Short mmCIF file of C-alpha atoms in Angstrom, two decimals:
data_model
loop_
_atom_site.label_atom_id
_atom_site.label_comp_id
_atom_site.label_asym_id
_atom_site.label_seq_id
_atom_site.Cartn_x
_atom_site.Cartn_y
_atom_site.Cartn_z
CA UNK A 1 95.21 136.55 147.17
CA UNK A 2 98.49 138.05 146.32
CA UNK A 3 100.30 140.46 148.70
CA UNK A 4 99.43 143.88 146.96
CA UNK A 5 102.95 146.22 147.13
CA UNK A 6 102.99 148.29 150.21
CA UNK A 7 106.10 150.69 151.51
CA UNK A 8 108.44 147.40 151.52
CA UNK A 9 108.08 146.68 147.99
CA UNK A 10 108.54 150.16 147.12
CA UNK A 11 111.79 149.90 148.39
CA UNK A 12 112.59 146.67 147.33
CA UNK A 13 112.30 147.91 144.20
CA UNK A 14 114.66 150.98 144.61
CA UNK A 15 117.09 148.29 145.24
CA UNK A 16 116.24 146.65 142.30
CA UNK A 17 116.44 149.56 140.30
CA UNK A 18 120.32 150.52 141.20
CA UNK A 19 121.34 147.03 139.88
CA UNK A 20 123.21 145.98 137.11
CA UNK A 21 121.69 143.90 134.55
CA UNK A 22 121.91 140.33 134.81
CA UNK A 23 121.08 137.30 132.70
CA UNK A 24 118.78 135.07 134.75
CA UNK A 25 117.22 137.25 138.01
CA UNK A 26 114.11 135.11 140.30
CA UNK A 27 111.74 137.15 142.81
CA UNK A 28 110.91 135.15 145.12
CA UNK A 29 107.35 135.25 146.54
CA UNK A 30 106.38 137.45 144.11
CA UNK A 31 103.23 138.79 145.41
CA UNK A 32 101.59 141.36 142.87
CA UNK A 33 104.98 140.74 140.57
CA UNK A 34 105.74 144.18 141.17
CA UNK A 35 109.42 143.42 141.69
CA UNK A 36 109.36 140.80 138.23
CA UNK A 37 108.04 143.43 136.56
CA UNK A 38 111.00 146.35 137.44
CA UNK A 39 113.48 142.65 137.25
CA UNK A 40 112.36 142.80 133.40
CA UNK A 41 114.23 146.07 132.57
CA UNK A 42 117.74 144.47 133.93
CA UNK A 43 117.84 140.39 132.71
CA UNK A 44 117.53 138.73 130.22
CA UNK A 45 115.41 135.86 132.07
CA UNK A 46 112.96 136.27 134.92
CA UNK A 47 111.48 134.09 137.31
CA UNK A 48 108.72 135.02 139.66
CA UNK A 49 107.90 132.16 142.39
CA UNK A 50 105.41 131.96 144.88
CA UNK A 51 103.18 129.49 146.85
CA UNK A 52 100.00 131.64 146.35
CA UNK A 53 98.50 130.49 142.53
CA UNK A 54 96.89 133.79 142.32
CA UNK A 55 100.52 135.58 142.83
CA UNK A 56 101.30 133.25 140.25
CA UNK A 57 98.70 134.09 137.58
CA UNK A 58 99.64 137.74 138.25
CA UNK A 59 102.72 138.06 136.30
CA UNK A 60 102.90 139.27 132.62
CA UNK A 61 103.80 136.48 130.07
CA UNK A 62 107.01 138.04 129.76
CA UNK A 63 107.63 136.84 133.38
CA UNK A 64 108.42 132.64 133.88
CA UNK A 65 106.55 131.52 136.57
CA UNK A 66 106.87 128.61 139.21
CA UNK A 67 104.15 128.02 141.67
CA UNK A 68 106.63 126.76 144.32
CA UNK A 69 107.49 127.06 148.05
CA UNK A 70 110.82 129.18 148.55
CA UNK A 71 113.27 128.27 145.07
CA UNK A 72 113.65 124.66 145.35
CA UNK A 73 112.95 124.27 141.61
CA UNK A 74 115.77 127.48 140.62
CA UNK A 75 119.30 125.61 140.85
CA UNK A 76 121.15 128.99 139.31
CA UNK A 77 120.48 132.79 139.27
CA UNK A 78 122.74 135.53 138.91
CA UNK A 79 120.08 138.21 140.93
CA UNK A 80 117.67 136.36 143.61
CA UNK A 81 115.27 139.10 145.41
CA UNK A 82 112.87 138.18 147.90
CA UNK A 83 110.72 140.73 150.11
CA UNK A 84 110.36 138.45 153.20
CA UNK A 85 107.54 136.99 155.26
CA UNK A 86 108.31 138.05 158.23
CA UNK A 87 105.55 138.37 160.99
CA UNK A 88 104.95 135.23 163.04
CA UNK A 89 102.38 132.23 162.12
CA UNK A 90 99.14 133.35 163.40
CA UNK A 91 95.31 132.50 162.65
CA UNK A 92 94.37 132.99 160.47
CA UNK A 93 97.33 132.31 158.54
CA UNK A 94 98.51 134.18 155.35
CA UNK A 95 101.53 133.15 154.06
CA UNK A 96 102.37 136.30 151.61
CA UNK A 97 103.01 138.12 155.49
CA UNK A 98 103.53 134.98 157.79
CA UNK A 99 107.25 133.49 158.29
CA UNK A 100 106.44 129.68 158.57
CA UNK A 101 110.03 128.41 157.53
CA UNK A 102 110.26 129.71 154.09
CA UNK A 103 113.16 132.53 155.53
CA UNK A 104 115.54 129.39 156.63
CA UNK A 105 114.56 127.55 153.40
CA UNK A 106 115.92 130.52 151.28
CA UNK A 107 119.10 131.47 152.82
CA UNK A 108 119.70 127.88 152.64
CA UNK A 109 118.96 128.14 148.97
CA UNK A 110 121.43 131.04 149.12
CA UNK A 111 124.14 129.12 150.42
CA UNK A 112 123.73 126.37 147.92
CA UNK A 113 123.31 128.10 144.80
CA UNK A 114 125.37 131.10 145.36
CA UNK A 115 123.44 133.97 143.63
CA UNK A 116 126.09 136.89 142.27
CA UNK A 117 123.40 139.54 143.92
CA UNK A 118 121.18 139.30 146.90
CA UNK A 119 118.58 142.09 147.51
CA UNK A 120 116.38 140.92 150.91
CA UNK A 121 113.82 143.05 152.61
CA UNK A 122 112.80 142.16 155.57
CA UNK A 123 110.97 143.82 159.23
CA UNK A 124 112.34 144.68 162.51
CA UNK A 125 108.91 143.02 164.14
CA UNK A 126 111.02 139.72 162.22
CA UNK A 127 114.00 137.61 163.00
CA UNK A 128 116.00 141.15 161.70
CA UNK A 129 119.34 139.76 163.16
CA UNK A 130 118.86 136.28 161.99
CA UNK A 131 118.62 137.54 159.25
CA UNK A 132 121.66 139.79 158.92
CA UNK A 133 123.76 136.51 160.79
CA UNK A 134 123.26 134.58 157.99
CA UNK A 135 123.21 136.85 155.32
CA UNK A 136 126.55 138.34 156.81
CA UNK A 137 128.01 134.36 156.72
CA UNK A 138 127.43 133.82 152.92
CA UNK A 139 127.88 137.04 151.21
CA UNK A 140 129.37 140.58 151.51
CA UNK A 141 126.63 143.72 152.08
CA UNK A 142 126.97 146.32 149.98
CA UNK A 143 123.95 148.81 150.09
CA UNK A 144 121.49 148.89 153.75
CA UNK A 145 118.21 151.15 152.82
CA UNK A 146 116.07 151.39 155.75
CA UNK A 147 112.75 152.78 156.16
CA UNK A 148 110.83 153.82 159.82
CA UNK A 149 107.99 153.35 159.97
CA UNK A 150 105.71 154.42 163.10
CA UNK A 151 105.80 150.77 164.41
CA UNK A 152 108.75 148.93 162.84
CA UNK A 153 111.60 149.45 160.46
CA UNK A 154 111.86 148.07 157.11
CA UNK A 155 115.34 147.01 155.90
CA UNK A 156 116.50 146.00 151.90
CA UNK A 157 119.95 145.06 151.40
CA UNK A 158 121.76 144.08 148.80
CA UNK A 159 124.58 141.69 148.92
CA UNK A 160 127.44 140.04 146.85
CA UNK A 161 127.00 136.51 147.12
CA UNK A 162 128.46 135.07 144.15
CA UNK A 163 131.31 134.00 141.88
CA UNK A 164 132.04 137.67 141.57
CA UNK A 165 133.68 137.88 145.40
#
């Protein structure tokens, strides 16, 4: 069942809605496609990926979509936004909330593809610092929105990643 938007894709998608427009954007683990959806108003091309097929069947027809793990399938985007999994495997597992590798797999897919914009969201009650390292190695962060909540602290940022250093 696909993640249903909660305060982290609300901001997420304030992020989203300060950007320029862009020709080819991806939201990655799209959930609900909430973040596809707002991605429509700025590019040209969207694609939504996720794992779960019922995220998948979830976007509009306007929206491409590839049932994948992370965005091994995406070799170029010029806008790549993913609200992270970030609480640790448990049982049972659910992989819309659950970090079981996919955060290494896409900041690897960050450094290989390059993305002009980066917008990540991702927990305190996560690998938060990781998270920032790596982030902080590739590309240059622009715009920090955080959000307290009574038990952890949400985090988007957006970062220049891209050509357009």
């Amino acid at each position: 069942m696909p993640y249903q938007p909660a305060e982290d894709s609300y901001l997420t998608q304030e992020a989203v809605d300060a950007l320029e427009g862009a020709d080819v954007c991806l939201d990655v683990g799209t959930g609900s496609c909430i973040l596809a959806k707002a991605l429509r108003h700025k590019c040209r091309r969207v694609v939504a990926v996720d794992v779960d097929l019922g995220a998948c069947k979830s976007c509009p027809p306007e929206v491409d979509v590839l049932c994948s793990d992370a965005a091994w399938g995406i070799r170029r985007a010029d806008i790549a936004v993913f609200n992270l999994p970030y609480l640790p495997p448990e049982d049972p597992l659910d992989v819309s909330i659950h970090d079981v590798g996919i955060v290494p797999k896409f900041l690897r897919w960050i450094s290989a593809t390059r993305p002009r914009v980066v917008v990540l969201t991702f927990s305190s009650l996560g690998r938060a610092d990781f998270v920032m390292d790596a982030l902080r190695t590739m590309c240059t962060v622009i715009r920090t929105a955080r959000l307290h909540l009574f038990f952890e602290s949400i985090y988007t940022v957006t970062a220049l990643c891209g050509p357009s250093l």
